Amino acid sequence: MESEAGQLAEEVEPAIDEVSPGRAMRVAAALRAKGGDEFAKPGNIIEVKFVKGESLSLTASRLLALMILTAGGDAWEDKPHRMRKADIRRGHKGNERITDMLEELHRTLFAVDDKSWRGKKATLRFSLISRSREETEEDGGEAGWIEWEFTPDARKMIQASETYAVLNRQAVLGFRSNYALRLYELGALRLHRRQATWRGDMAALRAALGIPPEVYTDFAQLRRKVLEKAKAEIDQLAHFRVEWREIRQGRTVAEIEFRFEPKSPPEVIETVDELDRHSGGRRERRDGTVESISVGQAAVAAPPKALTKPEDKTFPSGSIRFGHDDLLAIGRAHGGGWDIDMIASGFREHMGERLEKLRGVKLAAAWKGFCESWVTRRGRAL
């Protein structure tokens, strides 16, 4: 969980006078050591803007996320990183070529505000990947590897980043809209910063989501093709929900304000269940269509999931301050300074009988979501 990684990152203080990474990379290293589907993406990379007229496709965006996940806390170092092609294929359709994704990453330019050698305001343009190698084999290369290096400018940004978003690998690979993926990253970053909103004009919105200037020039189209679709996917796959408010000047939409809200514990459980399911039928489940598997002329319900392992911990009935370090760490990281046992009491009351069914990852996710919603409703303790 993010709380555990954050605590570990704070324990590993950088040595004085040594070149060292920021908090984002320390958390990334802790999450990779922990294992699992969560990884940290530096805030500086999430907020970098595309050069006007350019953006990454969904498949290239996914590949970049996998690269950052694989590199972990070493992404800022001047060294090559390696990944199996099979690990990339797990998140892509069979007819999508890894070669095309790599080439797209090479040629896509990003822009950040900078200063010239004279100290004047300037725009720095750069790509994220400097070089890559792809093993080519006669059998199609599925057993091969790719190797890449981040550019010096990218590594400098990654190293300096003190902010980060904790993302879920299954969620990243589950999105079918590139705009949904971009908004998911932005929302996860904002929630980590305790800034639940993002506001900008149409130019800022397009820059943040990578929407080309010639696409969806009519706001009604942008709302239907981008915002509504992104919201539907995020509400289904992310650990938070997103809403937006349209700020008008006359009849024209001048600005957009997004609000990101942590899900309640039952909603988090539903999300974890959905991420465990096959992506086939996901849209139908989102739209409320009953899922079934056809066999001949009959339709039968999908088989139930395996029972949770009995050794997984349940939520304690007494204080969580002793013997429950994982839950205590989550409460301290996301409880806004409130008394941990007070939040735990509210959690038990809120969940009721459903609490007995929670184990392991689902329990941790539900507890974290409740702590965040507690702070959202009541504010941080003085």
CSV table of C-alpha atoms in Angstrom, one decimal:
chain,number,residue,atom,x,y,z
A,1,MET,CA,0.0,0.0,0.0
A,2,GLU,CA,1.0,3.6,-0.5
A,3,SER,CA,1.2,4.2,3.2
A,4,GLU,CA,3.7,1.4,3.8
A,5,ALA,CA,5.9,2.6,0.9
A,6,GLY,CA,5.8,6.2,2.2
A,7,GLN,CA,7.0,5.1,5.6
A,8,LEU,CA,9.8,3.0,4.1
A,9,ALA,CA,10.8,5.9,1.9
A,10,GLU,CA,11.1,8.2,4.9
A,11,GLU,CA,13.2,5.7,6.8
A,12,VAL,CA,15.8,5.7,3.9
A,13,GLU,CA,17.1,9.2,4.2
A,14,PRO,CA,19.5,10.3,1.5
A,15,ALA,CA,23.1,10.8,2.5
A,16,ILE,CA,24.4,14.3,2.8
A,17,ASP,CA,26.3,15.7,-0.3
A,18,GLU,CA,25.3,12.7,-2.4
A,19,VAL,CA,23.3,12.8,-5.6
A,20,SER,CA,20.0,11.2,-4.5
A,21,PRO,CA,16.5,10.7,-5.7
A,22,GLY,CA,13.4,12.6,-4.5
A,23,ARG,CA,10.5,11.1,-2.6
A,24,ALA,CA,8.8,9.7,-5.7
A,25,MET,CA,11.7,7.4,-6.5
A,26,ARG,CA,12.1,6.3,-2.9
A,27,VAL,CA,8.4,5.3,-2.8
A,28,ALA,CA,8.8,3.6,-6.2
A,29,ALA,CA,11.7,1.5,-4.8
A,30,ALA,CA,9.6,0.5,-1.8
A,31,LEU,CA,6.6,-0.5,-3.8
A,32,ARG,CA,8.7,-2.6,-6.1
A,33,ALA,CA,10.4,-4.3,-3.2
A,34,LYS,CA,6.9,-5.0,-1.7
A,35,GLY,CA,5.6,-6.6,-4.9
A,36,GLY,CA,2.0,-6.4,-6.1
A,37,ASP,CA,0.2,-4.3,-8.7
A,38,GLU,CA,0.8,-0.9,-7.2
A,39,PHE,CA,3.6,1.4,-8.5
A,40,ALA,CA,4.5,5.0,-8.2
A,41,LYS,CA,4.6,7.4,-11.2
A,42,PRO,CA,6.5,10.7,-10.5
A,43,GLY,CA,4.3,13.8,-10.5
A,44,ASN,CA,6.7,15.6,-12.8
A,45,ILE,CA,6.1,13.0,-15.5
A,46,ILE,CA,2.4,13.0,-15.0
A,47,GLU,CA,2.1,16.8,-15.3
A,48,VAL,CA,4.5,17.2,-18.3
A,49,LYS,CA,2.7,18.6,-21.3
A,50,PHE,CA,2.7,17.3,-24.8
A,51,VAL,CA,4.1,19.6,-27.5
A,52,LYS,CA,1.1,21.2,-29.3
A,53,GLY,CA,-0.4,18.8,-31.8
A,54,GLU,CA,1.2,15.7,-30.3
A,55,SER,CA,0.0,13.0,-27.8
A,56,LEU,CA,0.6,9.4,-27.0
A,57,SER,CA,-1.7,6.7,-28.1
A,58,LEU,CA,-3.3,4.5,-25.5
A,59,THR,CA,-1.0,1.6,-26.3
A,60,ALA,CA,2.1,3.8,-26.0
A,61,SER,CA,0.8,5.3,-22.8
A,62,ARG,CA,0.4,1.8,-21.3
A,63,LEU,CA,3.9,0.8,-22.4
A,64,LEU,CA,5.4,3.9,-20.7
A,65,ALA,CA,3.5,3.1,-17.5
A,66,LEU,CA,5.0,-0.5,-17.7
A,67,MET,CA,8.4,1.0,-18.2
A,68,ILE,CA,8.1,3.2,-15.2
A,69,LEU,CA,6.8,0.2,-13.1
A,70,THR,CA,9.7,-2.0,-14.3
A,71,ALA,CA,12.4,0.6,-13.7
A,72,GLY,CA,11.0,1.3,-10.2
A,73,GLY,CA,13.3,3.4,-8.0
A,74,ASP,CA,16.1,3.1,-10.5
A,75,ALA,CA,14.3,5.1,-13.2
A,76,TRP,CA,16.4,8.2,-12.5
A,77,GLU,CA,19.7,6.5,-12.9
A,78,ASP,CA,21.8,6.5,-16.1
A,79,LYS,CA,21.4,2.8,-16.9
A,80,PRO,CA,19.4,0.6,-19.2
A,81,HIS,CA,16.2,-1.1,-18.1
A,82,ARG,CA,14.8,-4.4,-19.4
A,83,MET,CA,11.4,-6.0,-19.7
A,84,ARG,CA,10.0,-9.2,-21.3
A,85,LYS,CA,7.9,-8.8,-24.3
A,86,ALA,CA,5.4,-11.3,-22.8
A,87,ASP,CA,4.8,-8.8,-19.9
A,88,ILE,CA,3.9,-6.1,-22.5
A,89,ARG,CA,1.6,-8.4,-24.4
A,90,ARG,CA,-0.4,-9.1,-21.2
A,91,GLY,CA,-1.8,-5.6,-21.5
A,92,HIS,CA,-2.2,-5.4,-25.3
A,93,LYS,CA,-4.1,-7.0,-28.1
A,94,GLY,CA,-2.2,-9.6,-30.2
A,95,ASN,CA,-2.1,-7.5,-33.4
A,96,GLU,CA,-0.5,-4.5,-31.8
A,97,ARG,CA,3.2,-4.3,-32.6
A,98,ILE,CA,5.7,-3.5,-29.8
A,99,THR,CA,8.0,-1.9,-32.4
A,100,ASP,CA,5.3,0.7,-33.2
A,101,MET,CA,4.9,1.6,-29.5
A,102,LEU,CA,8.6,2.0,-29.0
A,103,GLU,CA,9.0,4.2,-32.1
A,104,GLU,CA,6.0,6.4,-31.0
A,105,LEU,CA,7.7,6.9,-27.6
A,106,HIS,CA,10.9,7.9,-29.3
A,107,ARG,CA,9.3,10.5,-31.6
A,108,THR,CA,6.8,12.1,-29.2
A,109,LEU,CA,7.9,15.4,-27.8
A,110,PHE,CA,7.1,16.9,-24.4
A,111,ALA,CA,7.5,20.5,-23.2
A,112,VAL,CA,8.2,22.1,-19.8
A,113,ASP,CA,8.8,25.7,-18.7
A,114,ASP,CA,12.6,26.3,-18.3
A,115,LYS,CA,15.2,29.1,-18.4
A,116,SER,CA,17.8,29.8,-21.1
A,117,TRP,CA,21.5,30.1,-20.5
A,118,ARG,CA,20.8,33.9,-20.1
A,119,GLY,CA,18.2,33.3,-17.3
A,120,LYS,CA,15.3,34.2,-19.6
A,121,LYS,CA,12.0,32.2,-19.7
A,122,ALA,CA,12.2,29.4,-22.2
A,123,THR,CA,10.5,26.2,-23.3
A,124,LEU,CA,12.4,22.9,-23.1
A,125,ARG,CA,11.3,20.2,-25.5
A,126,PHE,CA,12.5,16.7,-25.1
A,127,SER,CA,11.5,13.0,-25.5
A,128,LEU,CA,11.4,10.5,-22.7
A,129,ILE,CA,13.3,7.6,-24.4
A,130,SER,CA,16.8,8.1,-25.7
A,131,ARG,CA,17.5,4.6,-27.1
A,132,SER,CA,15.9,1.2,-27.1
A,133,ARG,CA,16.7,-2.3,-28.3
A,134,GLU,CA,14.2,-4.9,-29.2
A,135,GLU,CA,15.1,-8.5,-29.7
A,136,THR,CA,14.0,-9.9,-33.0
A,137,GLU,CA,13.4,-13.6,-33.5
A,138,GLU,CA,12.0,-15.7,-36.2
A,139,ASP,CA,9.2,-17.1,-34.0
A,140,GLY,CA,7.7,-13.7,-33.6
A,141,GLY,CA,9.8,-12.5,-30.6
A,142,GLU,CA,7.3,-13.3,-27.9
A,143,ALA,CA,10.0,-14.9,-25.7
A,144,GLY,CA,12.3,-11.9,-26.3
A,145,TRP,CA,13.1,-8.8,-24.3
A,146,ILE,CA,13.2,-5.0,-24.9
A,147,GLU,CA,15.9,-2.7,-23.4
A,148,TRP,CA,15.6,1.1,-23.1
A,149,GLU,CA,17.1,4.1,-21.5
A,150,PHE,CA,15.4,7.3,-20.4
A,151,THR,CA,16.8,10.6,-21.8
A,152,PRO,CA,18.9,12.9,-19.5
A,153,ASP,CA,16.1,15.4,-19.3
A,154,ALA,CA,13.6,12.8,-18.4
A,155,ARG,CA,15.9,11.3,-15.7
A,156,LYS,CA,16.5,14.8,-14.3
A,157,MET,CA,12.7,15.3,-13.9
A,158,ILE,CA,12.2,11.9,-12.4
A,159,GLN,CA,15.0,12.3,-9.9
A,160,ALA,CA,13.7,15.7,-8.8
A,161,SER,CA,10.1,14.7,-8.3
A,162,GLU,CA,8.9,14.9,-4.7
A,163,THR,CA,5.3,14.2,-5.6
A,164,TYR,CA,3.9,10.9,-7.1
A,165,ALA,CA,0.7,9.0,-7.8
A,166,VAL,CA,0.3,5.4,-6.7
A,167,LEU,CA,-1.3,3.6,-9.7
A,168,ASN,CA,-2.7,0.1,-10.1
A,169,ARG,CA,-1.2,-1.9,-12.9
A,170,GLN,CA,-4.5,-3.7,-13.6
A,171,ALA,CA,-6.3,-0.4,-13.8
A,172,VAL,CA,-3.8,1.1,-16.1
A,173,LEU,CA,-4.0,-1.9,-18.5
A,174,GLY,CA,-7.8,-1.9,-18.2
A,175,PHE,CA,-8.6,1.5,-19.6
A,176,ARG,CA,-9.8,1.6,-23.1
A,177,SER,CA,-9.6,5.4,-23.5
A,178,ASN,CA,-6.3,7.2,-23.4
A,179,TYR,CA,-8.1,10.3,-22.0
A,180,ALA,CA,-9.4,8.2,-19.2
A,181,LEU,CA,-5.9,6.9,-18.4
A,182,ARG,CA,-4.5,10.5,-18.3
A,183,LEU,CA,-7.3,11.7,-16.1
A,184,TYR,CA,-6.8,8.7,-13.8
A,185,GLU,CA,-3.2,9.6,-13.3
A,186,LEU,CA,-4.0,13.2,-12.7
A,187,GLY,CA,-6.7,12.3,-10.1
A,188,ALA,CA,-4.4,9.8,-8.3
A,189,LEU,CA,-1.7,12.6,-8.1
A,190,ARG,CA,-4.2,15.2,-6.8
A,191,LEU,CA,-5.6,12.9,-4.1
A,192,HIS,CA,-2.1,12.1,-2.9
A,193,ARG,CA,-1.4,15.8,-2.6
A,194,ARG,CA,-4.7,16.3,-0.7
A,195,GLN,CA,-5.8,18.6,-3.5
A,196,ALA,CA,-9.1,17.0,-4.6
A,197,THR,CA,-9.7,19.4,-7.5
A,198,TRP,CA,-8.2,20.5,-10.8
A,199,ARG,CA,-9.3,23.5,-12.7
A,200,GLY,CA,-8.3,24.9,-16.0
A,201,ASP,CA,-9.4,26.5,-19.2
A,202,MET,CA,-9.9,24.7,-22.5
A,203,ALA,CA,-6.3,25.0,-23.5
A,204,ALA,CA,-5.1,23.7,-20.2
A,205,LEU,CA,-7.6,20.8,-20.4
A,206,ARG,CA,-6.4,19.8,-23.8
A,207,ALA,CA,-2.8,20.0,-22.7
A,208,ALA,CA,-3.4,17.9,-19.6
A,209,LEU,CA,-5.3,15.1,-21.4
A,210,GLY,CA,-3.3,15.3,-24.7
A,211,ILE,CA,-6.3,16.2,-26.8
A,212,PRO,CA,-5.2,17.5,-30.3
A,213,PRO,CA,-6.4,21.0,-31.1
A,214,GLU,CA,-8.3,19.9,-34.2
A,215,VAL,CA,-10.2,17.2,-32.4
A,216,TYR,CA,-13.6,17.7,-30.7
A,217,THR,CA,-13.6,21.4,-31.3
A,218,ASP,CA,-17.3,21.5,-30.3
A,219,PHE,CA,-17.6,21.2,-26.5
A,220,ALA,CA,-20.7,19.0,-26.7
A,221,GLN,CA,-18.6,16.5,-28.7
A,222,LEU,CA,-15.7,16.8,-26.2
A,223,ARG,CA,-18.1,16.2,-23.3
A,224,ARG,CA,-19.6,13.1,-24.9
A,225,LYS,CA,-16.5,11.6,-26.5
A,226,VAL,CA,-13.9,12.4,-23.8
A,227,LEU,CA,-15.3,13.4,-20.4
A,228,GLU,CA,-18.3,11.1,-20.2
A,229,LYS,CA,-16.4,8.1,-21.4
A,230,ALA,CA,-13.4,8.9,-19.1
A,231,LYS,CA,-15.7,9.3,-16.1
A,232,ALA,CA,-17.4,5.9,-16.8
A,233,GLU,CA,-14.1,4.1,-16.9
A,234,ILE,CA,-12.6,5.8,-13.9
A,235,ASP,CA,-15.6,5.3,-11.7
A,236,GLN,CA,-15.4,1.5,-12.6
A,237,LEU,CA,-11.7,0.9,-12.4
A,238,ALA,CA,-10.1,3.5,-10.1
A,239,HIS,CA,-10.0,3.8,-6.3
A,240,PHE,CA,-11.8,7.2,-6.6
A,241,ARG,CA,-14.7,8.8,-8.5
A,242,VAL,CA,-14.5,11.9,-10.7
A,243,GLU,CA,-17.0,14.7,-11.3
A,244,TRP,CA,-16.7,17.9,-13.2
A,245,ARG,CA,-18.2,21.3,-13.2
A,246,GLU,CA,-18.5,23.5,-16.4
A,247,ILE,CA,-17.8,27.2,-15.7
A,248,ARG,CA,-19.3,29.3,-18.4
A,249,GLN,CA,-18.9,32.8,-19.8
A,250,GLY,CA,-22.3,33.5,-21.3
A,251,ARG,CA,-23.1,30.3,-23.3
A,252,THR,CA,-19.5,29.3,-23.8
A,253,VAL,CA,-17.8,26.8,-21.5
A,254,ALA,CA,-14.6,28.7,-20.5
A,255,GLU,CA,-13.2,26.4,-17.8
A,256,ILE,CA,-13.6,22.9,-16.3
A,257,GLU,CA,-13.2,21.9,-12.7
A,258,PHE,CA,-12.7,18.3,-11.9
A,259,ARG,CA,-13.3,16.9,-8.4
A,260,PHE,CA,-11.8,13.6,-7.3
A,261,GLU,CA,-13.4,11.8,-4.4
A,262,PRO,CA,-12.2,8.6,-2.7
A,263,LYS,CA,-14.7,5.7,-3.0
A,264,SER,CA,-16.4,4.3,0.1
A,265,PRO,CA,-15.2,0.9,1.4
A,266,PRO,CA,-18.0,-1.1,-0.4
A,267,GLU,CA,-17.2,0.7,-3.7
A,268,VAL,CA,-13.5,-0.1,-3.3
A,269,ILE,CA,-14.4,-3.7,-2.8
A,270,GLU,CA,-16.4,-3.7,-6.0
A,271,THR,CA,-13.5,-2.1,-7.9
A,272,VAL,CA,-11.0,-4.7,-6.6
A,273,ASP,CA,-13.5,-7.4,-7.7
A,274,GLU,CA,-13.9,-5.8,-11.2
A,275,LEU,CA,-10.1,-5.6,-11.7
A,276,ASP,CA,-9.9,-9.3,-10.9
A,277,ARG,CA,-12.4,-10.1,-13.6
A,278,HIS,CA,-11.7,-10.7,-17.3
A,279,SER,CA,-12.0,-7.5,-19.3
A,280,GLY,CA,-14.5,-9.1,-21.6
A,281,GLY,CA,-17.9,-7.9,-20.7
A,282,ARG,CA,-16.6,-5.0,-18.6
A,283,ARG,CA,-18.5,-2.4,-20.6
A,284,GLU,CA,-21.7,-4.4,-20.2
A,285,ARG,CA,-21.2,-4.7,-16.5
A,286,ARG,CA,-20.6,-0.9,-16.3
A,287,ASP,CA,-23.8,-0.3,-18.3
A,288,GLY,CA,-25.7,-2.6,-16.0
A,289,THR,CA,-26.1,-5.5,-18.4
A,290,VAL,CA,-26.3,-8.9,-16.7
A,291,GLU,CA,-23.2,-11.0,-17.4
A,292,SER,CA,-23.6,-14.6,-18.5
A,293,ILE,CA,-21.7,-17.3,-20.4
A,294,SER,CA,-23.6,-19.0,-23.3
A,295,VAL,CA,-23.2,-22.7,-23.7
A,296,GLY,CA,-25.1,-23.9,-26.7
A,297,GLN,CA,-28.6,-22.6,-26.4
A,298,ALA,CA,-28.4,-22.1,-22.7
A,299,ALA,CA,-27.0,-19.3,-20.6
A,300,VAL,CA,-25.3,-20.1,-17.3
A,301,ALA,CA,-23.9,-17.8,-14.6
A,302,ALA,CA,-20.1,-17.2,-14.5
A,303,PRO,CA,-18.4,-19.6,-12.0
A,304,PRO,CA,-17.8,-18.1,-8.6
A,305,LYS,CA,-14.3,-17.0,-7.6
A,306,ALA,CA,-12.1,-19.0,-5.4
A,307,LEU,CA,-12.6,-18.5,-1.7
A,308,THR,CA,-10.3,-16.1,0.1
A,309,LYS,CA,-7.4,-17.7,1.8
A,310,PRO,CA,-8.3,-18.5,5.4
A,311,GLU,CA,-5.0,-17.2,6.7
A,312,ASP,CA,-5.7,-13.6,5.6
A,313,LYS,CA,-6.3,-11.3,8.5
A,314,THR,CA,-9.7,-9.9,9.3
A,315,PHE,CA,-10.3,-6.5,10.8
A,316,PRO,CA,-9.7,-6.5,14.6
A,317,SER,CA,-12.6,-6.0,17.0
A,318,GLY,CA,-10.4,-4.1,19.4
A,319,SER,CA,-7.7,-1.5,19.1
A,320,ILE,CA,-5.6,-1.7,15.9
A,321,ARG,CA,-2.6,-0.1,17.6
A,322,PHE,CA,-1.1,-3.4,18.7
A,323,GLY,CA,-0.4,-6.4,16.4
A,324,HIS,CA,-1.9,-4.8,13.3
A,325,ASP,CA,1.0,-2.7,11.9
A,326,ASP,CA,-0.3,-2.8,8.3
A,327,LEU,CA,-3.7,-1.4,9.2
A,328,LEU,CA,-2.1,1.1,11.6
A,329,ALA,CA,0.2,2.4,8.9
A,330,ILE,CA,-2.7,2.9,6.5
A,331,GLY,CA,-4.7,4.8,9.2
A,332,ARG,CA,-1.8,7.0,10.1
A,333,ALA,CA,-1.0,7.8,6.4
A,334,HIS,CA,-4.6,8.5,5.3
A,335,GLY,CA,-6.5,9.4,8.5
A,336,GLY,CA,-5.6,13.1,8.6
A,337,GLY,CA,-4.3,13.0,12.1
A,338,TRP,CA,-7.5,11.7,13.7
A,339,ASP,CA,-7.5,9.1,16.4
A,340,ILE,CA,-7.0,5.7,14.7
A,341,ASP,CA,-9.3,3.8,16.9
A,342,MET,CA,-12.0,6.4,16.4
A,343,ILE,CA,-11.8,5.9,12.7
A,344,ALA,CA,-11.7,2.2,13.2
A,345,SER,CA,-14.9,2.3,15.2
A,346,GLY,CA,-16.6,4.3,12.4
A,347,PHE,CA,-15.4,1.8,9.9
A,348,ARG,CA,-16.9,-1.1,11.8
A,349,GLU,CA,-20.2,0.7,12.2
A,350,HIS,CA,-20.3,1.6,8.5
A,351,MET,CA,-19.4,-1.8,7.2
A,352,GLY,CA,-21.6,-3.8,9.6
A,353,GLU,CA,-21.9,-7.5,8.7
A,354,ARG,CA,-20.0,-7.0,5.5
A,355,LEU,CA,-16.8,-6.5,7.5
A,356,GLU,CA,-16.7,-10.2,8.4
A,357,LYS,CA,-16.2,-11.1,4.7
A,358,LEU,CA,-13.2,-8.8,4.1
A,359,ARG,CA,-9.7,-10.3,4.0
A,360,GLY,CA,-6.3,-9.4,2.8
A,361,VAL,CA,-6.0,-6.9,-0.1
A,362,LYS,CA,-9.8,-6.1,-0.2
A,363,LEU,CA,-9.7,-5.3,3.6
A,364,ALA,CA,-6.7,-3.0,3.2
A,365,ALA,CA,-8.3,-1.2,0.2
A,366,ALA,CA,-11.6,-0.7,2.0
A,367,TRP,CA,-9.9,0.5,5.1
A,368,LYS,CA,-7.7,3.0,3.2
A,369,GLY,CA,-10.8,4.2,1.2
A,370,PHE,CA,-12.7,4.8,4.5
A,371,CYS,CA,-9.8,6.7,6.1
A,372,GLU,CA,-9.6,9.0,3.0
A,373,SER,CA,-13.4,9.5,2.9
A,374,TRP,CA,-13.3,10.3,6.7
A,375,VAL,CA,-10.8,13.1,6.1
A,376,THR,CA,-12.8,14.3,3.1
A,377,ARG,CA,-16.0,14.6,5.2
A,378,ARG,CA,-14.4,16.0,8.4
A,379,GLY,CA,-11.2,17.6,7.3
A,380,ARG,CA,-7.8,17.1,9.0
A,381,ALA,CA,-7.5,17.0,12.7
A,382,LEU,CA,-6.0,20.0,14.4
